[in-house]
PDB file of N, CA and C in Angstrom:
ATOM      1  N   GLN A   1     -10.632 -12.662  -8.881  1.00  0.00           N
ATOM      2  CA  GLN A   1     -11.068 -11.419  -8.262  1.00  0.00           C
ATOM      3  C   GLN A   1     -10.044 -11.011  -7.196  1.00  0.00           C
ATOM      4  N   VAL A   2      -9.467  -9.851  -7.376  1.00  0.00           N
ATOM      5  CA  VAL A   2      -8.492  -9.346  -6.426  1.00  0.00           C
ATOM      6  C   VAL A   2      -9.219  -8.593  -5.324  1.00  0.00           C
ATOM      7  N   GLN A   3      -8.897  -8.949  -4.097  1.00  0.00           N
ATOM      8  CA  GLN A   3      -9.467  -8.238  -2.960  1.00  0.00           C
ATOM      9  C   GLN A   3      -8.357  -7.678  -2.087  1.00  0.00           C
ATOM     10  N   LEU A   4      -8.524  -6.450  -1.700  1.00  0.00           N
ATOM     11  CA  LEU A   4      -7.600  -5.796  -0.785  1.00  0.00           C
ATOM     12  C   LEU A   4      -8.411  -5.301   0.405  1.00  0.00           C
ATOM     13  N   VAL A   5      -7.991  -5.663   1.590  1.00  0.00           N
ATOM     14  CA  VAL A   5      -8.735  -5.286   2.791  1.00  0.00           C
ATOM     15  C   VAL A   5      -7.790  -4.596   3.758  1.00  0.00           C
ATOM     16  N   GLU A   6      -8.092  -3.335   4.021  1.00  0.00           N
ATOM     17  CA  GLU A   6      -7.266  -2.558   4.934  1.00  0.00           C
ATOM     18  C   GLU A   6      -7.790  -2.644   6.360  1.00  0.00           C
ATOM     19  N   SER A   7      -6.873  -2.493   7.287  1.00  0.00           N
ATOM     20  CA  SER A   7      -7.246  -2.440   8.698  1.00  0.00           C
ATOM     21  C   SER A   7      -6.159  -1.675   9.450  1.00  0.00           C
ATOM     22  N   GLY A   8      -6.482  -1.317  10.683  1.00  0.00           N
ATOM     23  CA  GLY A   8      -5.485  -0.684  11.532  1.00  0.00           C
ATOM     24  C   GLY A   8      -5.659   0.806  11.743  1.00  0.00           C
ATOM     25  N   GLY A   9      -6.604   1.402  11.051  1.00  0.00           N
ATOM     26  CA  GLY A   9      -6.831   2.826  11.240  1.00  0.00           C
ATOM     27  C   GLY A   9      -7.497   3.107  12.577  1.00  0.00           C
ATOM     28  N   GLY A  10      -7.623   4.388  12.881  1.00  0.00           N
ATOM     29  CA  GLY A  10      -8.269   4.768  14.131  1.00  0.00           C
ATOM     30  C   GLY A  10      -7.927   6.181  14.525  1.00  0.00           C
ATOM     31  N   LEU A  11      -8.229   6.486  15.762  1.00  0.00           N
ATOM     32  CA  LEU A  11      -7.974   7.806  16.327  1.00  0.00           C
ATOM     33  C   LEU A  11      -6.737   7.726  17.207  1.00  0.00           C
ATOM     34  N   VAL A  12      -5.806   8.633  16.988  1.00  0.00           N
ATOM     35  CA  VAL A  12      -4.575   8.638  17.760  1.00  0.00           C
ATOM     36  C   VAL A  12      -4.165  10.076  18.023  1.00  0.00           C
ATOM     37  N   GLN A  13      -3.484  10.299  19.130  1.00  0.00           N
ATOM     38  CA  GLN A  13      -2.994  11.640  19.433  1.00  0.00           C
ATOM     39  C   GLN A  13      -1.737  11.944  18.637  1.00  0.00           C
ATOM     40  N   ALA A  14      -1.515  13.199  18.422  1.00  0.00           N
ATOM     41  CA  ALA A  14      -0.305  13.624  17.718  1.00  0.00           C
ATOM     42  C   ALA A  14       0.921  13.062  18.436  1.00  0.00           C
ATOM     43  N   GLY A  15       1.851  12.578  17.632  1.00  0.00           N
ATOM     44  CA  GLY A  15       3.044  11.956  18.183  1.00  0.00           C
ATOM     45  C   GLY A  15       2.927  10.449  18.327  1.00  0.00           C
ATOM     46  N   GLY A  16       1.726   9.947  18.178  1.00  0.00           N
ATOM     47  CA  GLY A  16       1.490   8.517  18.326  1.00  0.00           C
ATOM     48  C   GLY A  16       1.806   7.734  17.067  1.00  0.00           C
ATOM     49  N   SER A  17       1.527   6.443  17.137  1.00  0.00           N
ATOM     50  CA  SER A  17       1.834   5.539  16.029  1.00  0.00           C
ATOM     51  C   SER A  17       0.639   4.660  15.703  1.00  0.00           C
ATOM     52  N   LEU A  18       0.584   4.257  14.459  1.00  0.00           N
ATOM     53  CA  LEU A  18      -0.392   3.275  13.991  1.00  0.00           C
ATOM     54  C   LEU A  18       0.294   2.409  12.947  1.00  0.00           C
ATOM     55  N   ARG A  19      -0.181   1.179  12.822  1.00  0.00           N
ATOM     56  CA  ARG A  19       0.279   0.321  11.736  1.00  0.00           C
ATOM     57  C   ARG A  19      -0.928  -0.119  10.929  1.00  0.00           C
ATOM     58  N   LEU A  20      -0.925   0.267   9.687  1.00  0.00           N
ATOM     59  CA  LEU A  20      -1.988  -0.144   8.778  1.00  0.00           C
ATOM     60  C   LEU A  20      -1.594  -1.446   8.097  1.00  0.00           C
ATOM     61  N   SER A  21      -2.583  -2.263   7.847  1.00  0.00           N
ATOM     62  CA  SER A  21      -2.363  -3.545   7.194  1.00  0.00           C
ATOM     63  C   SER A  21      -3.255  -3.653   5.971  1.00  0.00           C
ATOM     64  N   CYS A  22      -2.708  -4.174   4.905  1.00  0.00           N
ATOM     65  CA  CYS A  22      -3.478  -4.433   3.683  1.00  0.00           C
ATOM     66  C   CYS A  22      -3.353  -5.923   3.378  1.00  0.00           C
ATOM     67  N   ALA A  23      -4.451  -6.629   3.519  1.00  0.00           N
ATOM     68  CA  ALA A  23      -4.464  -8.062   3.252  1.00  0.00           C
ATOM     69  C   ALA A  23      -4.914  -8.303   1.820  1.00  0.00           C
ATOM     70  N   THR A  24      -4.186  -9.137   1.095  1.00  0.00           N
ATOM     71  CA  THR A  24      -4.519  -9.412  -0.294  1.00  0.00           C
ATOM     72  C   THR A  24      -5.122 -10.810  -0.431  1.00  0.00           C
ATOM     73  N   SER A  25      -5.837 -11.012  -1.527  1.00  0.00           N
ATOM     74  CA  SER A  25      -6.478 -12.309  -1.770  1.00  0.00           C
ATOM     75  C   SER A  25      -5.529 -13.312  -2.391  1.00  0.00           C
ATOM     76  N   GLY A  26      -4.327 -12.887  -2.717  1.00  0.00           N
ATOM     77  CA  GLY A  26      -3.332 -13.782  -3.273  1.00  0.00           C
ATOM     78  C   GLY A  26      -1.952 -13.362  -2.844  1.00  0.00           C
ATOM     79  N   SER A  27      -0.953 -13.971  -3.450  1.00  0.00           N
ATOM     80  CA  SER A  27       0.422 -13.641  -3.101  1.00  0.00           C
ATOM     81  C   SER A  27       0.749 -12.211  -3.484  1.00  0.00           C
ATOM     82  N   ILE A  28       1.445 -11.511  -2.586  1.00  0.00           N
ATOM     83  CA  ILE A  28       1.834 -10.145  -2.920  1.00  0.00           C
ATOM     84  C   ILE A  28       2.870 -10.141  -4.039  1.00  0.00           C
ATOM     85  N   PHE A  29       3.506 -11.294  -4.290  1.00  0.00           N
ATOM     86  CA  PHE A  29       4.447 -11.375  -5.405  1.00  0.00           C
ATOM     87  C   PHE A  29       3.740 -11.321  -6.760  1.00  0.00           C
ATOM     88  N   SER A  30       2.431 -11.530  -6.769  1.00  0.00           N
ATOM     89  CA  SER A  30       1.690 -11.487  -8.031  1.00  0.00           C
ATOM     90  C   SER A  30       1.464 -10.056  -8.515  1.00  0.00           C
ATOM     91  N   PHE A  31       1.779  -9.099  -7.671  1.00  0.00           N
ATOM     92  CA  PHE A  31       1.588  -7.699  -8.029  1.00  0.00           C
ATOM     93  C   PHE A  31       2.913  -7.042  -8.391  1.00  0.00           C
ATOM     94  N   ILE A  32       2.877  -6.194  -9.413  1.00  0.00           N
ATOM     95  CA  ILE A  32       4.076  -5.465  -9.799  1.00  0.00           C
ATOM     96  C   ILE A  32       4.484  -4.521  -8.673  1.00  0.00           C
ATOM     97  N   ALA A  33       3.478  -3.902  -8.077  1.00  0.00           N
ATOM     98  CA  ALA A  33       3.732  -2.966  -6.993  1.00  0.00           C
ATOM     99  C   ALA A  33       2.485  -2.837  -6.144  1.00  0.00           C
ATOM    100  N   MET A  34       2.690  -2.465  -4.909  1.00  0.00           N
ATOM    101  CA  MET A  34       1.579  -2.161  -4.011  1.00  0.00           C
ATOM    102  C   MET A  34       1.910  -0.863  -3.298  1.00  0.00           C
ATOM    103  N   GLY A  35       0.864  -0.166  -2.912  1.00  0.00           N
ATOM    104  CA  GLY A  35       1.129   1.117  -2.264  1.00  0.00           C
ATOM    105  C   GLY A  35       0.003   1.550  -1.365  1.00  0.00           C
ATOM    106  N   TRP A  36       0.301   2.581  -0.622  1.00  0.00           N
ATOM    107  CA  TRP A  36      -0.683   3.234   0.235  1.00  0.00           C
ATOM    108  C   TRP A  36      -0.874   4.667  -0.257  1.00  0.00           C
ATOM    109  N   TYR A  37      -2.137   5.018  -0.413  1.00  0.00           N
ATOM    110  CA  TYR A  37      -2.519   6.373  -0.785  1.00  0.00           C
ATOM    111  C   TYR A  37      -3.383   6.946   0.328  1.00  0.00           C
ATOM    112  N   ARG A  38      -3.477   8.246   0.356  1.00  0.00           N
ATOM    113  CA  ARG A  38      -4.374   8.875   1.319  1.00  0.00           C
ATOM    114  C   ARG A  38      -5.090  10.050   0.681  1.00  0.00           C
ATOM    115  N   GLN A  39      -6.260  10.301   1.206  1.00  0.00           N
ATOM    116  CA  GLN A  39      -7.040  11.436   0.741  1.00  0.00           C
ATOM    117  C   GLN A  39      -7.670  12.119   1.937  1.00  0.00           C
ATOM    118  N   ALA A  40      -7.250  13.343   2.168  1.00  0.00           N
ATOM    119  CA  ALA A  40      -7.828  14.141   3.236  1.00  0.00           C
ATOM    120  C   ALA A  40      -9.046  14.883   2.705  1.00  0.00           C
ATOM    121  N   ALA A  41      -9.896  15.308   3.596  1.00  0.00           N
ATOM    122  CA  ALA A  41     -11.114  16.005   3.201  1.00  0.00           C
ATOM    123  C   ALA A  41     -10.769  17.244   2.379  1.00  0.00           C
ATOM    124  N   GLY A  42     -11.383  17.347   1.215  1.00  0.00           N
ATOM    125  CA  GLY A  42     -11.178  18.505   0.372  1.00  0.00           C
ATOM    126  C   GLY A  42      -9.873  18.527  -0.390  1.00  0.00           C
ATOM    127  N   LYS A  43      -9.122  17.441  -0.323  1.00  0.00           N
ATOM    128  CA  LYS A  43      -7.843  17.393  -1.013  1.00  0.00           C
ATOM    129  C   LYS A  43      -7.797  16.228  -1.981  1.00  0.00           C
ATOM    130  N   GLN A  44      -6.831  16.285  -2.888  1.00  0.00           N
ATOM    131  CA  GLN A  44      -6.658  15.189  -3.842  1.00  0.00           C
ATOM    132  C   GLN A  44      -5.951  14.022  -3.178  1.00  0.00           C
ATOM    133  N   ARG A  45      -6.200  12.847  -3.731  1.00  0.00           N
ATOM    134  CA  ARG A  45      -5.525  11.660  -3.229  1.00  0.00           C
ATOM    135  C   ARG A  45      -4.041  11.757  -3.570  1.00  0.00           C
ATOM    136  N   GLU A  46      -3.221  11.317  -2.633  1.00  0.00           N
ATOM    137  CA  GLU A  46      -1.780  11.376  -2.847  1.00  0.00           C
ATOM    138  C   GLU A  46      -1.136  10.056  -2.445  1.00  0.00           C
ATOM    139  N   LEU A  47      -0.043   9.760  -3.131  1.00  0.00           N
ATOM    140  CA  LEU A  47       0.726   8.568  -2.801  1.00  0.00           C
ATOM    141  C   LEU A  47       1.496   8.813  -1.509  1.00  0.00           C
ATOM    142  N   VAL A  48       1.406   7.860  -0.597  1.00  0.00           N
ATOM    143  CA  VAL A  48       2.147   7.932   0.653  1.00  0.00           C
ATOM    144  C   VAL A  48       3.410   7.092   0.571  1.00  0.00           C
ATOM    145  N   ALA A  49       3.251   5.849   0.133  1.00  0.00           N
ATOM    146  CA  ALA A  49       4.397   4.949   0.057  1.00  0.00           C
ATOM    147  C   ALA A  49       4.058   3.795  -0.869  1.00  0.00           C
ATOM    148  N   SER A  50       5.077   3.256  -1.512  1.00  0.00           N
ATOM    149  CA  SER A  50       4.865   2.109  -2.390  1.00  0.00           C
ATOM    150  C   SER A  50       6.035   1.153  -2.276  1.00  0.00           C
ATOM    151  N   ILE A  51       5.766  -0.096  -2.669  1.00  0.00           N
ATOM    152  CA  ILE A  51       6.800  -1.123  -2.665  1.00  0.00           C
ATOM    153  C   ILE A  51       6.601  -1.970  -3.899  1.00  0.00           C
ATOM    154  N   ASN A  52       7.706  -2.290  -4.599  1.00  0.00           N
ATOM    155  CA  ASN A  52       7.539  -3.090  -5.794  1.00  0.00           C
ATOM    156  C   ASN A  52       7.931  -4.543  -5.542  1.00  0.00           C
ATOM    157  N   VAL A  53       7.776  -5.361  -6.569  1.00  0.00           N
ATOM    158  CA  VAL A  53       7.989  -6.794  -6.394  1.00  0.00           C
ATOM    159  C   VAL A  53       9.433  -7.107  -6.023  1.00  0.00           C
ATOM    160  N   GLY A  54      10.340  -6.194  -6.340  1.00  0.00           N
ATOM    161  CA  GLY A  54      11.742  -6.395  -5.987  1.00  0.00           C
ATOM    162  C   GLY A  54      12.070  -5.933  -4.578  1.00  0.00           C
ATOM    163  N   GLY A  55      11.086  -5.317  -3.927  1.00  0.00           N
ATOM    164  CA  GLY A  55      11.306  -4.854  -2.557  1.00  0.00           C
ATOM    165  C   GLY A  55      11.728  -3.403  -2.438  1.00  0.00           C
ATOM    166  N   SER A  56      11.869  -2.725  -3.563  1.00  0.00           N
ATOM    167  CA  SER A  56      12.248  -1.311  -3.503  1.00  0.00           C
ATOM    168  C   SER A  56      11.055  -0.481  -3.054  1.00  0.00           C
ATOM    169  N   THR A  57      11.335   0.500  -2.243  1.00  0.00           N
ATOM    170  CA  THR A  57      10.262   1.327  -1.695  1.00  0.00           C
ATOM    171  C   THR A  57      10.408   2.781  -2.119  1.00  0.00           C
ATOM    172  N   ASN A  58       9.281   3.442  -2.102  1.00  0.00           N
ATOM    173  CA  ASN A  58       9.228   4.874  -2.408  1.00  0.00           C
ATOM    174  C   ASN A  58       8.354   5.520  -1.345  1.00  0.00           C
ATOM    175  N   ILE A  59       8.888   6.529  -0.681  1.00  0.00           N
ATOM    176  CA  ILE A  59       8.169   7.193   0.404  1.00  0.00           C
ATOM    177  C   ILE A  59       7.999   8.663   0.062  1.00  0.00           C
ATOM    178  N   ALA A  60       6.803   9.179   0.241  1.00  0.00           N
ATOM    179  CA  ALA A  60       6.540  10.591  -0.035  1.00  0.00           C
ATOM    180  C   ALA A  60       7.367  11.464   0.903  1.00  0.00           C
ATOM    181  N   ASP A  61       7.806  12.593   0.391  1.00  0.00           N
ATOM    182  CA  ASP A  61       8.632  13.505   1.185  1.00  0.00           C
ATOM    183  C   ASP A  61       7.925  13.941   2.463  1.00  0.00           C
ATOM    184  N   SER A  62       6.606  14.077   2.389  1.00  0.00           N
ATOM    185  CA  SER A  62       5.853  14.581   3.535  1.00  0.00           C
ATOM    186  C   SER A  62       5.854  13.616   4.723  1.00  0.00           C
ATOM    187  N   VAL A  63       6.174  12.366   4.479  1.00  0.00           N
ATOM    188  CA  VAL A  63       6.163  11.376   5.563  1.00  0.00           C
ATOM    189  C   VAL A  63       7.497  10.667   5.718  1.00  0.00           C
ATOM    190  N   LYS A  64       8.469  11.053   4.919  1.00  0.00           N
ATOM    191  CA  LYS A  64       9.775  10.402   4.967  1.00  0.00           C
ATOM    192  C   LYS A  64      10.382  10.563   6.351  1.00  0.00           C
ATOM    193  N   GLY A  65      10.916   9.469   6.855  1.00  0.00           N
ATOM    194  CA  GLY A  65      11.492   9.486   8.193  1.00  0.00           C
ATOM    195  C   GLY A  65      10.488   9.151   9.276  1.00  0.00           C
ATOM    196  N   ARG A  66       9.209   9.148   8.934  1.00  0.00           N
ATOM    197  CA  ARG A  66       8.158   8.820   9.903  1.00  0.00           C
ATOM    198  C   ARG A  66       7.402   7.557   9.522  1.00  0.00           C
ATOM    199  N   PHE A  67       7.198   7.343   8.233  1.00  0.00           N
ATOM    200  CA  PHE A  67       6.433   6.197   7.744  1.00  0.00           C
ATOM    201  C   PHE A  67       7.351   5.217   7.035  1.00  0.00           C
ATOM    202  N   THR A  68       7.049   3.940   7.174  1.00  0.00           N
ATOM    203  CA  THR A  68       7.747   2.913   6.410  1.00  0.00           C
ATOM    204  C   THR A  68       6.731   1.919   5.857  1.00  0.00           C
ATOM    205  N   ILE A  69       7.046   1.356   4.712  1.00  0.00           N
ATOM    206  CA  ILE A  69       6.186   0.352   4.083  1.00  0.00           C
ATOM    207  C   ILE A  69       6.962  -0.956   4.023  1.00  0.00           C
ATOM    208  N   SER A  70       6.252  -2.049   4.250  1.00  0.00           N
ATOM    209  CA  SER A  70       6.899  -3.356   4.209  1.00  0.00           C
ATOM    210  C   SER A  70       5.889  -4.404   3.779  1.00  0.00           C
ATOM    211  N   GLY A  71       6.409  -5.526   3.322  1.00  0.00           N
ATOM    212  CA  GLY A  71       5.550  -6.614   2.897  1.00  0.00           C
ATOM    213  C   GLY A  71       5.848  -7.890   3.652  1.00  0.00           C
ATOM    214  N   ASP A  72       4.831  -8.687   3.886  1.00  0.00           N
ATOM    215  CA  ASP A  72       4.978  -9.990   4.542  1.00  0.00           C
ATOM    216  C   ASP A  72       4.440 -11.030   3.574  1.00  0.00           C
ATOM    217  N   THR A  73       5.365 -11.740   2.911  1.00  0.00           N
ATOM    218  CA  THR A  73       4.940 -12.683   1.878  1.00  0.00           C
ATOM    219  C   THR A  73       4.208 -13.875   2.464  1.00  0.00           C
ATOM    220  N   ALA A  74       4.534 -14.240   3.685  1.00  0.00           N
ATOM    221  CA  ALA A  74       3.879 -15.390   4.309  1.00  0.00           C
ATOM    222  C   ALA A  74       2.418 -15.094   4.622  1.00  0.00           C
ATOM    223  N   LYS A  75       2.139 -13.852   4.990  1.00  0.00           N
ATOM    224  CA  LYS A  75       0.778 -13.467   5.352  1.00  0.00           C
ATOM    225  C   LYS A  75       0.055 -12.735   4.228  1.00  0.00           C
ATOM    226  N   ASN A  76       0.746 -12.537   3.102  1.00  0.00           N
ATOM    227  CA  ASN A  76       0.133 -11.809   1.981  1.00  0.00           C
ATOM    228  C   ASN A  76      -0.390 -10.447   2.427  1.00  0.00           C
ATOM    229  N   ARG A  77       0.450  -9.738   3.125  1.00  0.00           N
ATOM    230  CA  ARG A  77       0.068  -8.433   3.633  1.00  0.00           C
ATOM    231  C   ARG A  77       1.142  -7.401   3.350  1.00  0.00           C
ATOM    232  N   VAL A  78       0.688  -6.187   3.194  1.00  0.00           N
ATOM    233  CA  VAL A  78       1.585  -5.044   3.105  1.00  0.00           C
ATOM    234  C   VAL A  78       1.217  -4.111   4.248  1.00  0.00           C
ATOM    235  N   TYR A  79       2.243  -3.605   4.925  1.00  0.00           N
ATOM    236  CA  TYR A  79       2.023  -2.775   6.093  1.00  0.00           C
ATOM    237  C   TYR A  79       2.514  -1.347   5.850  1.00  0.00           C
ATOM    238  N   LEU A  80       1.870  -0.439   6.545  1.00  0.00           N
ATOM    239  CA  LEU A  80       2.352   0.942   6.593  1.00  0.00           C
ATOM    240  C   LEU A  80       2.509   1.296   8.065  1.00  0.00           C
ATOM    241  N   GLN A  81       3.749   1.385   8.495  1.00  0.00           N
ATOM    242  CA  GLN A  81       4.034   1.781   9.872  1.00  0.00           C
ATOM    243  C   GLN A  81       4.128   3.297   9.910  1.00  0.00           C
ATOM    244  N   MET A  82       3.301   3.887  10.736  1.00  0.00           N
ATOM    245  CA  MET A  82       3.239   5.348  10.810  1.00  0.00           C
ATOM    246  C   MET A  82       3.616   5.794  12.218  1.00  0.00           C
ATOM    247  N   ASN A  83       4.713   6.508  12.323  1.00  0.00           N
ATOM    248  CA  ASN A  83       5.186   7.014  13.607  1.00  0.00           C
ATOM    249  C   ASN A  83       5.157   8.541  13.617  1.00  0.00           C
ATOM    250  N   SER A  84       5.235   9.099  14.790  1.00  0.00           N
ATOM    251  CA  SER A  84       5.257  10.563  14.952  1.00  0.00           C
ATOM    252  C   SER A  84       4.131  11.213  14.150  1.00  0.00           C
ATOM    253  N   LEU A  85       2.951  10.687  14.306  1.00  0.00           N
ATOM    254  CA  LEU A  85       1.815  11.170  13.528  1.00  0.00           C
ATOM    255  C   LEU A  85       1.484  12.619  13.852  1.00  0.00           C
ATOM    256  N   LYS A  86       1.039  13.311  12.813  1.00  0.00           N
ATOM    257  CA  LYS A  86       0.680  14.727  12.923  1.00  0.00           C
ATOM    258  C   LYS A  86      -0.785  14.900  12.528  1.00  0.00           C
ATOM    259  N   PRO A  87      -1.421  15.954  12.998  1.00  0.00           N
ATOM    260  CA  PRO A  87      -2.823  16.179  12.589  1.00  0.00           C
ATOM    261  C   PRO A  87      -2.990  16.218  11.074  1.00  0.00           C
ATOM    262  N   GLU A  88      -2.000  16.697  10.374  1.00  0.00           N
ATOM    263  CA  GLU A  88      -2.101  16.766   8.911  1.00  0.00           C
ATOM    264  C   GLU A  88      -2.022  15.393   8.241  1.00  0.00           C
ATOM    265  N   ASP A  89      -1.750  14.354   9.005  1.00  0.00           N
ATOM    266  CA  ASP A  89      -1.792  12.998   8.471  1.00  0.00           C
ATOM    267  C   ASP A  89      -3.210  12.435   8.455  1.00  0.00           C
ATOM    268  N   THR A  90      -4.137  13.174   9.037  1.00  0.00           N
ATOM    269  CA  THR A  90      -5.534  12.722   9.059  1.00  0.00           C
ATOM    270  C   THR A  90      -6.056  12.574   7.643  1.00  0.00           C
ATOM    271  N   ALA A  91      -6.574  11.392   7.332  1.00  0.00           N
ATOM    272  CA  ALA A  91      -7.052  11.101   5.979  1.00  0.00           C
ATOM    273  C   ALA A  91      -7.622   9.689   5.927  1.00  0.00           C
ATOM    274  N   MET A  92      -8.250   9.398   4.806  1.00  0.00           N
ATOM    275  CA  MET A  92      -8.622   8.020   4.499  1.00  0.00           C
ATOM    276  C   MET A  92      -7.439   7.405   3.777  1.00  0.00           C
ATOM    277  N   TYR A  93      -6.955   6.305   4.293  1.00  0.00           N
ATOM    278  CA  TYR A  93      -5.808   5.618   3.719  1.00  0.00           C
ATOM    279  C   TYR A  93      -6.289   4.381   2.973  1.00  0.00           C
ATOM    280  N   SER A  94      -5.842   4.256   1.727  1.00  0.00           N
ATOM    281  CA  SER A  94      -6.283   3.145   0.885  1.00  0.00           C
ATOM    282  C   SER A  94      -5.086   2.387   0.336  1.00  0.00           C
ATOM    283  N   CYS A  95      -5.266   1.094   0.221  1.00  0.00           N
ATOM    284  CA  CYS A  95      -4.254   0.209  -0.341  1.00  0.00           C
ATOM    285  C   CYS A  95      -4.500   0.061  -1.844  1.00  0.00           C
ATOM    286  N   ASN A  96      -3.428  -0.023  -2.581  1.00  0.00           N
ATOM    287  CA  ASN A  96      -3.491  -0.086  -4.038  1.00  0.00           C
ATOM    288  C   ASN A  96      -2.544  -1.181  -4.518  1.00  0.00           C
ATOM    289  N   ALA A  97      -2.963  -1.911  -5.547  1.00  0.00           N
ATOM    290  CA  ALA A  97      -2.101  -2.955  -6.103  1.00  0.00           C
ATOM    291  C   ALA A  97      -2.191  -2.931  -7.624  1.00  0.00           C
ATOM    292  N   GLN A  98      -1.069  -3.182  -8.264  1.00  0.00           N
ATOM    293  CA  GLN A  98      -1.006  -3.157  -9.721  1.00  0.00           C
ATOM    294  C   GLN A  98      -0.602  -4.530 -10.246  1.00  0.00           C
ATOM    295  N   ARG A  99      -1.364  -5.016 -11.246  1.00  0.00           N
ATOM    296  CA  ARG A  99      -1.049  -6.296 -11.838  1.00  0.00           C
ATOM    297  C   ARG A  99      -1.656  -6.360 -13.228  1.00  0.00           C
ATOM    298  N   GLY A 100      -0.848  -6.758 -14.189  1.00  0.00           N
ATOM    299  CA  GLY A 100      -1.347  -6.971 -15.540  1.00  0.00           C
ATOM    300  C   GLY A 100      -2.036  -5.762 -16.150  1.00  0.00           C
ATOM    301  N   GLY A 101      -1.539  -4.604 -15.855  1.00  0.00           N
ATOM    302  CA  GLY A 101      -2.143  -3.397 -16.405  1.00  0.00           C
ATOM    303  C   GLY A 101      -3.374  -2.925 -15.655  1.00  0.00           C
ATOM    304  N   ASN A 102      -3.758  -3.670 -14.655  1.00  0.00           N
ATOM    305  CA  ASN A 102      -4.922  -3.295 -13.843  1.00  0.00           C
ATOM    306  C   ASN A 102      -4.488  -2.730 -12.499  1.00  0.00           C
ATOM    307  N   ILE A 103      -5.332  -1.882 -11.977  1.00  0.00           N
ATOM    308  CA  ILE A 103      -5.098  -1.297 -10.669  1.00  0.00           C
ATOM    309  C   ILE A 103      -6.277  -1.639  -9.776  1.00  0.00           C
ATOM    310  N   TYR A 104      -5.969  -2.095  -8.594  1.00  0.00           N
ATOM    311  CA  TYR A 104      -6.992  -2.517  -7.649  1.00  0.00           C
ATOM    312  C   TYR A 104      -6.897  -1.663  -6.385  1.00  0.00           C
ATOM    313  N   TRP A 105      -8.069  -1.450  -5.782  1.00  0.00           N
ATOM    314  CA  TRP A 105      -8.139  -0.626  -4.570  1.00  0.00           C
ATOM    315  C   TRP A 105      -8.909  -1.336  -3.476  1.00  0.00           C
ATOM    316  N   GLY A 106      -8.506  -1.065  -2.243  1.00  0.00           N
ATOM    317  CA  GLY A 106      -9.287  -1.505  -1.115  1.00  0.00           C
ATOM    318  C   GLY A 106     -10.296  -0.436  -0.751  1.00  0.00           C
ATOM    319  N   GLN A 107     -11.061  -0.702   0.303  1.00  0.00           N
ATOM    320  CA  GLN A 107     -12.114   0.228   0.724  1.00  0.00           C
ATOM    321  C   GLN A 107     -11.569   1.390   1.532  1.00  0.00           C
ATOM    322  N   GLY A 108     -10.422   1.199   2.119  1.00  0.00           N
ATOM    323  CA  GLY A 108      -9.821   2.281   2.886  1.00  0.00           C
ATOM    324  C   GLY A 108     -10.033   2.134   4.377  1.00  0.00           C
ATOM    325  N   THR A 109      -9.169   2.786   5.135  1.00  0.00           N
ATOM    326  CA  THR A 109      -9.290   2.822   6.585  1.00  0.00           C
ATOM    327  C   THR A 109      -8.972   4.252   7.040  1.00  0.00           C
ATOM    328  N   GLN A 110      -9.811   4.757   7.922  1.00  0.00           N
ATOM    329  CA  GLN A 110      -9.679   6.153   8.335  1.00  0.00           C
ATOM    330  C   GLN A 110      -8.628   6.295   9.433  1.00  0.00           C
ATOM    331  N   VAL A 111      -7.791   7.289   9.261  1.00  0.00           N
ATOM    332  CA  VAL A 111      -6.813   7.648  10.280  1.00  0.00           C
ATOM    333  C   VAL A 111      -7.095   9.081  10.703  1.00  0.00           C
ATOM    334  N   THR A 112      -7.294   9.273  11.990  1.00  0.00           N
ATOM    335  CA  THR A 112      -7.544  10.611  12.524  1.00  0.00           C
ATOM    336  C   THR A 112      -6.532  10.900  13.622  1.00  0.00           C
ATOM    337  N   VAL A 113      -5.809  11.990  13.460  1.00  0.00           N
ATOM    338  CA  VAL A 113      -4.783  12.368  14.425  1.00  0.00           C
ATOM    339  C   VAL A 113      -5.233  13.650  15.120  1.00  0.00           C
ATOM    340  N   SER A 114      -5.399  13.568  16.416  1.00  0.00           N
ATOM    341  CA  SER A 114      -5.850  14.729  17.180  1.00  0.00           C
ATOM    342  C   SER A 114      -4.649  15.502  17.718  1.00  0.00           C
ATOM    343  N   SER A 115      -4.824  16.795  17.830  1.00  0.00           N
ATOM    344  CA  SER A 115      -3.726  17.653  18.297  1.00  0.00           C
ATOM    345  C   SER A 115      -3.730  17.788  19.808  1.00  0.00           C
TER     346      SER A 115
END
C-alpha cells in the first residue's frame, strides 16, 4: 500500500515562502516520477513541478523561477520550495507518485496566500 502524506501548507502573505513536504511509505527511488499538483477553487488541477527517478525536474511556467522541487532519498521525501508566493498560488497542493502503471495521490495540503 503506497501512502503519500503532505505537510507544510498554511497561510502566508504575498512575497513569503513555504516548503511543502511529501512523505512516502517507501523509497522514492521506487517511483518512476513524483510531482506536485495544485487545484484552485473553480479551476482544473494543474501540474506544478515533477521529478523523475533520474533527478530531472519539470517546473510549470507559471512558477518557474519561484518554485523548486527536490527529493531526499534518506528521508523518503519530496519537497516543493515555494518562494515569492502570489495570491494566485492559493490552492490545494497534492503530491503524486507513479509506479508500475499506477498513480498514487496524497490527501493534499492547503496553501493560502494573502495579498
